[in-house]
mmCIF file of C-alpha atoms in Angstrom:
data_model
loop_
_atom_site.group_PDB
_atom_site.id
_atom_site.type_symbol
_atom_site.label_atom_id
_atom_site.label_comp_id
_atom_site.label_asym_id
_atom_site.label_seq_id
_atom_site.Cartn_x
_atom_site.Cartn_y
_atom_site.Cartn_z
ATOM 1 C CA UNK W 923 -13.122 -62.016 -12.961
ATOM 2 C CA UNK W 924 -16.183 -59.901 -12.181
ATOM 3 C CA UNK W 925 -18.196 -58.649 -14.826
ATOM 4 C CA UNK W 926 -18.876 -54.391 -15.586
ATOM 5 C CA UNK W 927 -21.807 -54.276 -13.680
ATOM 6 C CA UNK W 928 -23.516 -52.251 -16.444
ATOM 7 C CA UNK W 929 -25.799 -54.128 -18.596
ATOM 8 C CA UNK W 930 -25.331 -54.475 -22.445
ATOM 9 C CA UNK W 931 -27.518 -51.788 -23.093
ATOM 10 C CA UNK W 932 -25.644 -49.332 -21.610
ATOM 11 C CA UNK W 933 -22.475 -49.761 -23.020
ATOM 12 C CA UNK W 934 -20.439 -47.193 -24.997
ATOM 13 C CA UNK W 935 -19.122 -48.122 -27.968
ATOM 14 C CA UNK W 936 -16.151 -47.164 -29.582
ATOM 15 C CA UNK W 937 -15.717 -45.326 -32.573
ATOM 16 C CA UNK W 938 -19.027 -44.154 -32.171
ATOM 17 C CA UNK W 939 -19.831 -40.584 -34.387
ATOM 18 C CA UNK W 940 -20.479 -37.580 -31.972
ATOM 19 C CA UNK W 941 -23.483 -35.770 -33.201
ATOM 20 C CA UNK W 942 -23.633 -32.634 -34.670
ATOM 21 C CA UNK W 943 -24.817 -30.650 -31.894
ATOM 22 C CA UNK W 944 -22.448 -32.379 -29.760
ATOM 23 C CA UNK W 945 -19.824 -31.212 -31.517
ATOM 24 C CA UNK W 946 -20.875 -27.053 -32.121
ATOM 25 C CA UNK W 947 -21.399 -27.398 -28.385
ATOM 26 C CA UNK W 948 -18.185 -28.490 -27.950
ATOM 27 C CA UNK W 949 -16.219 -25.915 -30.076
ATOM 28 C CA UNK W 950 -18.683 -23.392 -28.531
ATOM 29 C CA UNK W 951 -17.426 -24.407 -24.726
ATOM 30 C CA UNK W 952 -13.663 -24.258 -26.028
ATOM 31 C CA UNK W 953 -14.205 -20.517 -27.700
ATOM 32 C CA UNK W 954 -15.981 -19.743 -24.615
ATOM 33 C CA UNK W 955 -13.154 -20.741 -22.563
ATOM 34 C CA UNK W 956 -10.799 -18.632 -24.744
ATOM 35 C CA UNK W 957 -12.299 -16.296 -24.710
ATOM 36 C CA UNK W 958 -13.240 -16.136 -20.791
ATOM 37 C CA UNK W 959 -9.596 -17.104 -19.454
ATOM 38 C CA UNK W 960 -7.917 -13.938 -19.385
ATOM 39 C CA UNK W 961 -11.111 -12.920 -17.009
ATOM 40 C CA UNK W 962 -10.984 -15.929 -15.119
ATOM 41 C CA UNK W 963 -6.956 -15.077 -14.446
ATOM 42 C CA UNK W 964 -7.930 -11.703 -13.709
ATOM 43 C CA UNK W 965 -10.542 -13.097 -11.365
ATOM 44 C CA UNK W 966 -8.826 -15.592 -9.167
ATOM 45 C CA UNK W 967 -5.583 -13.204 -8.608
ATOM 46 C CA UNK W 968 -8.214 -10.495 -7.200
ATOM 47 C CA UNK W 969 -9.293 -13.080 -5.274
ATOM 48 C CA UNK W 970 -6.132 -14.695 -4.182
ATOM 49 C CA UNK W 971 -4.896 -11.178 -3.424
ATOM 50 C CA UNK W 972 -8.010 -10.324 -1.373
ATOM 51 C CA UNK W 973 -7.342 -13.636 0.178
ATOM 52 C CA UNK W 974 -3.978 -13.431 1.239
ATOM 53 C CA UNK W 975 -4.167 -10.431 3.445
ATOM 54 C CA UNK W 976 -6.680 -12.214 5.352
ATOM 55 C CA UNK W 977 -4.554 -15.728 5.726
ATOM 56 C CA UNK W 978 -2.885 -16.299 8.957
ATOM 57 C CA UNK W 979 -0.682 -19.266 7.508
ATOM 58 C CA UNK W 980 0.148 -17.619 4.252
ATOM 59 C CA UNK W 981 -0.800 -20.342 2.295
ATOM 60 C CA UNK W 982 -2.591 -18.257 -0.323
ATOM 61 C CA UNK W 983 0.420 -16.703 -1.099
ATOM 62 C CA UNK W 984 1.965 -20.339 -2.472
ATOM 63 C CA UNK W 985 -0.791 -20.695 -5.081
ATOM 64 C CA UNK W 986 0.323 -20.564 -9.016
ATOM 65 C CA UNK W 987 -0.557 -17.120 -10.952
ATOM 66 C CA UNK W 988 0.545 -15.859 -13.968
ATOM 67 C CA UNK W 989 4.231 -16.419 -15.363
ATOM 68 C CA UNK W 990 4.913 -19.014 -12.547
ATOM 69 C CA UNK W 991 4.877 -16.325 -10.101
ATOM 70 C CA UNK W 992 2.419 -16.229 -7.037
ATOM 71 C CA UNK W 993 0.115 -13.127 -6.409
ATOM 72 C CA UNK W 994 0.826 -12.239 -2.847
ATOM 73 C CA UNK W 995 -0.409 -8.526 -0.720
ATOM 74 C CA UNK W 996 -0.060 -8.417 3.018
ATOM 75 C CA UNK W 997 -3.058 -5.869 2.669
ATOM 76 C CA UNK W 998 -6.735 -6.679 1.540
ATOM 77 C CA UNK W 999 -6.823 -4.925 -1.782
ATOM 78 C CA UNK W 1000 -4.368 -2.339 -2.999
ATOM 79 C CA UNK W 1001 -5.859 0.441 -5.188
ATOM 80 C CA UNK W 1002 -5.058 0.762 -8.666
ATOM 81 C CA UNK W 1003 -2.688 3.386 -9.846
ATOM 82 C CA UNK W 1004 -2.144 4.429 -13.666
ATOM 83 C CA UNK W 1005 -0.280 6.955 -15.747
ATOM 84 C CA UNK W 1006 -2.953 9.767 -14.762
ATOM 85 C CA UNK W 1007 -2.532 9.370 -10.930
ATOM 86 C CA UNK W 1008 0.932 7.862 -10.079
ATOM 87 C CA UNK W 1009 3.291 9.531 -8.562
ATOM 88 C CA UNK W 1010 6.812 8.422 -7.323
ATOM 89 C CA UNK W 1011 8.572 10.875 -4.203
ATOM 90 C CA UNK W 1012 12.322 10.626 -3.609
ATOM 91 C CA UNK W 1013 12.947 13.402 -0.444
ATOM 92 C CA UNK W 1014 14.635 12.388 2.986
ATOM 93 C CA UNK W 1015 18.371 13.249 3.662
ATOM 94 C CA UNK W 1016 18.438 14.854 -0.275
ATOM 95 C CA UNK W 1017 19.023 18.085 -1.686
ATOM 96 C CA UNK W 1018 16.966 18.329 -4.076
ATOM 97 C CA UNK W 1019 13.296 16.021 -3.648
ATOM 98 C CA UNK W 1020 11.414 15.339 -6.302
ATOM 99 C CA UNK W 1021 8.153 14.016 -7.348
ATOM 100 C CA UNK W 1022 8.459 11.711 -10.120
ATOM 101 C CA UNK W 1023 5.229 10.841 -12.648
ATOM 102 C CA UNK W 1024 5.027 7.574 -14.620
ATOM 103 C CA UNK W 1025 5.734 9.873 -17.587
ATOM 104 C CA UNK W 1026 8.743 11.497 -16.319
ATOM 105 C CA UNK W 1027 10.399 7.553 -15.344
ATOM 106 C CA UNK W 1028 9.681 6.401 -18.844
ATOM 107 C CA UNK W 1029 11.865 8.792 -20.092
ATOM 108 C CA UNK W 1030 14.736 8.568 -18.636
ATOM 109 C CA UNK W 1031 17.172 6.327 -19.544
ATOM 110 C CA UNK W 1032 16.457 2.459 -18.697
ATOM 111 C CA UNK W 1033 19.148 -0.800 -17.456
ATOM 112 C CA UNK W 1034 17.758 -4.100 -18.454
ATOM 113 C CA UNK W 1035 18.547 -7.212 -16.648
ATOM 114 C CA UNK W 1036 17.511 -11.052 -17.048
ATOM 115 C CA UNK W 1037 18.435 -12.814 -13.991
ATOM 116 C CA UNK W 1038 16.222 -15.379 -11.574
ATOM 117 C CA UNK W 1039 14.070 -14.394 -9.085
ATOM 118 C CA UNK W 1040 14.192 -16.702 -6.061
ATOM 119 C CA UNK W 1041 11.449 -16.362 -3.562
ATOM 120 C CA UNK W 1042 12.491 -16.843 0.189
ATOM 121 C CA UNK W 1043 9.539 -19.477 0.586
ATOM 122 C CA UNK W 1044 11.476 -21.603 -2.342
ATOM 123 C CA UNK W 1045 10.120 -21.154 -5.578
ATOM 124 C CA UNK W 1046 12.268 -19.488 -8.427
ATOM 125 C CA UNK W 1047 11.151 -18.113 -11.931
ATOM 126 C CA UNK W 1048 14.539 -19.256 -14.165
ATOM 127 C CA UNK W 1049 15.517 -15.995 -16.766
ATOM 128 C CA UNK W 1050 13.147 -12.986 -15.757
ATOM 129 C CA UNK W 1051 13.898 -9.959 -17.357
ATOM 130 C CA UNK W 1052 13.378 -6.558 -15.366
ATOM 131 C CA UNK W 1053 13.629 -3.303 -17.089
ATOM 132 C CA UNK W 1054 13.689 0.101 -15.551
ATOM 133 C CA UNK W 1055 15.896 3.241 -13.776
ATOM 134 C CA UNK W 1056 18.831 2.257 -11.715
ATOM 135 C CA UNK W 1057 17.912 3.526 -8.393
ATOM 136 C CA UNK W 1058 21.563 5.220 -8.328
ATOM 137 C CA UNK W 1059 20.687 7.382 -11.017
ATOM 138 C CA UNK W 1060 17.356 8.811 -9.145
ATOM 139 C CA UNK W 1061 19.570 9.187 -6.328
ATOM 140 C CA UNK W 1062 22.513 11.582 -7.614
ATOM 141 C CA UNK W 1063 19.972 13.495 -9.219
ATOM 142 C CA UNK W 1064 18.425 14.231 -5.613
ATOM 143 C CA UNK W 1065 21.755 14.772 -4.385
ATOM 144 C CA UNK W 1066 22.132 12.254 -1.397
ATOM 145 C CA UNK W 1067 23.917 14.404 1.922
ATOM 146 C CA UNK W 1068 26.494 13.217 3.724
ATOM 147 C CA UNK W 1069 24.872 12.221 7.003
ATOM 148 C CA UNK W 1070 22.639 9.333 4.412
ATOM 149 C CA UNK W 1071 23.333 5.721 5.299
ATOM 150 C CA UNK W 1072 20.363 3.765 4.020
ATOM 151 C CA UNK W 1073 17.076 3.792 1.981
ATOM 152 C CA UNK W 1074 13.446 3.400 3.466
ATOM 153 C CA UNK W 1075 11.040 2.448 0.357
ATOM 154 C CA UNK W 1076 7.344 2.750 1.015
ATOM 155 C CA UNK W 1077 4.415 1.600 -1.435
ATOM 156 C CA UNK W 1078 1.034 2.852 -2.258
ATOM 157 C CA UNK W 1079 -1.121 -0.496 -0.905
ATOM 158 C CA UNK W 1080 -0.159 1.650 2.268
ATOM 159 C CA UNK W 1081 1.342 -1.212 4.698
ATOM 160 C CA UNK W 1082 4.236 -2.544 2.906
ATOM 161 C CA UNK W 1083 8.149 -0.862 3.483
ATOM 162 C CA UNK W 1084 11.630 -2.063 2.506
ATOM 163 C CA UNK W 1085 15.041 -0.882 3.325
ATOM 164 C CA UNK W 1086 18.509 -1.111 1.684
ATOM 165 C CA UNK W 1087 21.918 0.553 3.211
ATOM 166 C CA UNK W 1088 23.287 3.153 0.587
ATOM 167 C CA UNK W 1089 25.974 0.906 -0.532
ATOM 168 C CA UNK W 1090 23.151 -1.794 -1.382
ATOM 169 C CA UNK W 1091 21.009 0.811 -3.314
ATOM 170 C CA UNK W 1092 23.477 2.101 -5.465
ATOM 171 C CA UNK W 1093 24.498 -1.235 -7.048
ATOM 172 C CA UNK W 1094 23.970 -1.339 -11.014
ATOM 173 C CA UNK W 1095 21.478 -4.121 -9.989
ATOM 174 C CA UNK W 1096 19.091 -2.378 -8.391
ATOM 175 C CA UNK W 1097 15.924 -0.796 -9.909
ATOM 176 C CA UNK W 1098 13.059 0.998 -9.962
ATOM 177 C CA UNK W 1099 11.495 -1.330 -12.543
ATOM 178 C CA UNK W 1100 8.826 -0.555 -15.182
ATOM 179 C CA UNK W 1101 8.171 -3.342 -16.938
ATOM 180 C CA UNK W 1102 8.951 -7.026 -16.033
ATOM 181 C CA UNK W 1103 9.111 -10.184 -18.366
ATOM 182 C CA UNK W 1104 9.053 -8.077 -21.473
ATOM 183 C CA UNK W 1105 5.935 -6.058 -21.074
ATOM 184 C CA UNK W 1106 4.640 -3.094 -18.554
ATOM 185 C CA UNK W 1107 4.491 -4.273 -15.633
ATOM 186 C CA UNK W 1108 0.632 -4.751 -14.241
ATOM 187 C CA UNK W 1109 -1.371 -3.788 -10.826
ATOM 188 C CA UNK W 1110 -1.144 -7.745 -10.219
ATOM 189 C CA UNK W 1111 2.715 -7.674 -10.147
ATOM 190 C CA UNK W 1112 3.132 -4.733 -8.225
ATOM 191 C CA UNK W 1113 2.875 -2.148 -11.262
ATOM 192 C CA UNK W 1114 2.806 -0.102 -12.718
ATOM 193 C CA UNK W 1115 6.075 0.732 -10.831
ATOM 194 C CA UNK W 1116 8.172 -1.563 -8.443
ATOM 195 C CA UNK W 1117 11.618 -1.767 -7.325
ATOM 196 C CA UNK W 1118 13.625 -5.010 -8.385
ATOM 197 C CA UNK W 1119 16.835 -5.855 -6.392
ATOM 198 C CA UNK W 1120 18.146 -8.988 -8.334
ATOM 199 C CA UNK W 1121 20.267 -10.422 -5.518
ATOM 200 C CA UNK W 1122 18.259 -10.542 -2.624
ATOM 201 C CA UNK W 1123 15.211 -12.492 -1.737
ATOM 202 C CA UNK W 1124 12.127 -11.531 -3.772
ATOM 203 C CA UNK W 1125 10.224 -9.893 -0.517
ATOM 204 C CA UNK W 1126 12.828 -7.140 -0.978
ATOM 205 C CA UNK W 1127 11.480 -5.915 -3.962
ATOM 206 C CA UNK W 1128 8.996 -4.436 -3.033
ATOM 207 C CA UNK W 1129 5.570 -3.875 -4.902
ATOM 208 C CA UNK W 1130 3.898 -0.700 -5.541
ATOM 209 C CA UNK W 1131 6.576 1.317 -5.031
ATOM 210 C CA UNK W 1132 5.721 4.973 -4.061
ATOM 211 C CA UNK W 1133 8.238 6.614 -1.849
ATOM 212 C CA UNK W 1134 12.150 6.941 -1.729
ATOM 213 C CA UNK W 1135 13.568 8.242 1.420
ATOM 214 C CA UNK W 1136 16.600 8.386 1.941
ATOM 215 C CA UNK W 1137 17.672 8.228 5.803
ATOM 216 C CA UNK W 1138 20.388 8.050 8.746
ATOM 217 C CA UNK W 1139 20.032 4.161 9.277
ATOM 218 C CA UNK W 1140 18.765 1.180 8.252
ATOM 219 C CA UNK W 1141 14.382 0.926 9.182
ATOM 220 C CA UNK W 1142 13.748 -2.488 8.992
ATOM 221 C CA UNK W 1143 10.859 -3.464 6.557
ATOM 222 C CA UNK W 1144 7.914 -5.332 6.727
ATOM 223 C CA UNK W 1145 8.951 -9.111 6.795
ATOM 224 C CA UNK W 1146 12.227 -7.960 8.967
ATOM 225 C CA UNK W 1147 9.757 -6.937 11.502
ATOM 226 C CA UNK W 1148 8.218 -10.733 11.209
ATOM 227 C CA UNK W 1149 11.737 -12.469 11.486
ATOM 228 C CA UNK W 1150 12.809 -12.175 8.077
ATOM 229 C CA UNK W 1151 16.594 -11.235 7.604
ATOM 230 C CA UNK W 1152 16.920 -7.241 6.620
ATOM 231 C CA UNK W 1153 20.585 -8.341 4.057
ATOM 232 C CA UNK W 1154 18.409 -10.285 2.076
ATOM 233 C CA UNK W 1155 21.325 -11.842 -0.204
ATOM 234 C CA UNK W 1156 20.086 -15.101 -1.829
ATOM 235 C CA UNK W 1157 22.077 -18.034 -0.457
ATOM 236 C CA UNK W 1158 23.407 -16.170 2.270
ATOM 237 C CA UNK W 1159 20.674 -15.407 4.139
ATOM 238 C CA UNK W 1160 17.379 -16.406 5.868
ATOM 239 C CA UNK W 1161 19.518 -19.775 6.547
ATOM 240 C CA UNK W 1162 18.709 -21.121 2.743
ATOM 241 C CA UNK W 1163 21.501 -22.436 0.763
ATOM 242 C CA UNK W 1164 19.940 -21.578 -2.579
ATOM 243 C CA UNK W 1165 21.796 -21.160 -5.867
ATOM 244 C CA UNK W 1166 22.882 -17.334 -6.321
ATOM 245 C CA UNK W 1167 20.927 -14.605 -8.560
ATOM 246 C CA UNK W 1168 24.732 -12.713 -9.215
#
């Protein structure tokens, strides 16, 4: 058997008593990292969203973040929108459009639902509760005409769109979402408003949710553009055979 090629001398032994500075170093490192992780989080999902818009094989988007959910933007940075500034528009084929602050969604009143969220890539979050206004409800109250058919949804990162047929947007499962996993829901995770439709394929839900328009036909969206099927249902679509959100 060959020998540790370290001599005696250098040998650690066990059991050995750190000294003190060794040790306030070490509880100084772990407060430090305490203290630092919420900015390091903060740090590498700017970075993986700045990242993503930029990656031709979408690989960025696959990386871990927050909640077991992956940071993904198909821009380069999206700009930050609070209560002061954000504004929601529902107009198209309506009677009465409206311009909707953060304010004005809060109080209305809210559906919540705990459901998974399957991503079309594969990945699932198990028992994610959403929390917001059932898109129905902003809908009557524009008064939707006759000639409507579908819903084109546009967000404030100012490259992503969505689209659901009427039928599809007035289900009880639909949202426009305010908070997600029990708290508001942040810039990172499409906040502070998104829409949430729990039985389709996460890419319909879109993020930074800013317009409502309600049209003649069905506008495919961003990813239907790039291949993606526009009735997103999960299992029954995108050929996946993955275990169904309703």
């Amino acid at each position: 058997m060959a020998e540790n090629p370290r001599a005696d001398n250098d040998r650690v032994e066990e059991g050995r008593p750190i000294g003190r500075r060794v040790l306030l170093g070490t509880l100084a490192l772990g407060a430090l990292g305490v203290v630092a992780a919420p900015a390091l989080q903060r740090g590498t999902e700017a970075f993986l969203g700045a990242t993503s818009g930029k990656d031709p094989t979408g690989l960025s988007g696959l990386l871990p973040n927050g909640g077991g959910f992956r940071y993904y933007s198909v821009t380069a940075s999206v700009p930050h929108q609070g209560p002061a500034d954000y504004r929601l528009t529902v107009g198209g084929l309506v009677d009465h459009p409206r311009t909707y602050t953060l304010a004005d969604l809060r109080a209305l009143p809210r559906t919540r639902l705990v459901k998974d969220v399957q991503c079309v890539t594969g990945w699932r979050v198990a028992d994610t509760p959403f929390e917001g206004v059932r898109l129905s409800r902003l809908l009557d109250a524009a008064g939707v005409r006759g000639t409507a058919r579908a819903i084109r949804f546009t967000c404030f990162d100012g490259s992503y769109t969505e689209s659901l047929t009427l039928d599809q947007a007035r289900r009880p499962d639909v949202l426009v979402a305010l908070r997600m996993q029990d708290k508001d829901i942040g810039h990172d995770h499409g906040g502070p408003v998104r829409l949430y439709v729990a039985p389709m394929y996460f890419y319909k839900s879109a993020k930074w949710l800013s317009g409502i328009t309600v049209t003649d036909r069905v506008e495919p969206g961003y990813w239907e553009k790039r291949g993606y099927d526009v009735d997103a249902w999960v299992g029954r679509s995108n050929g996946r055979s993955d275990e169904r959100t309703s």
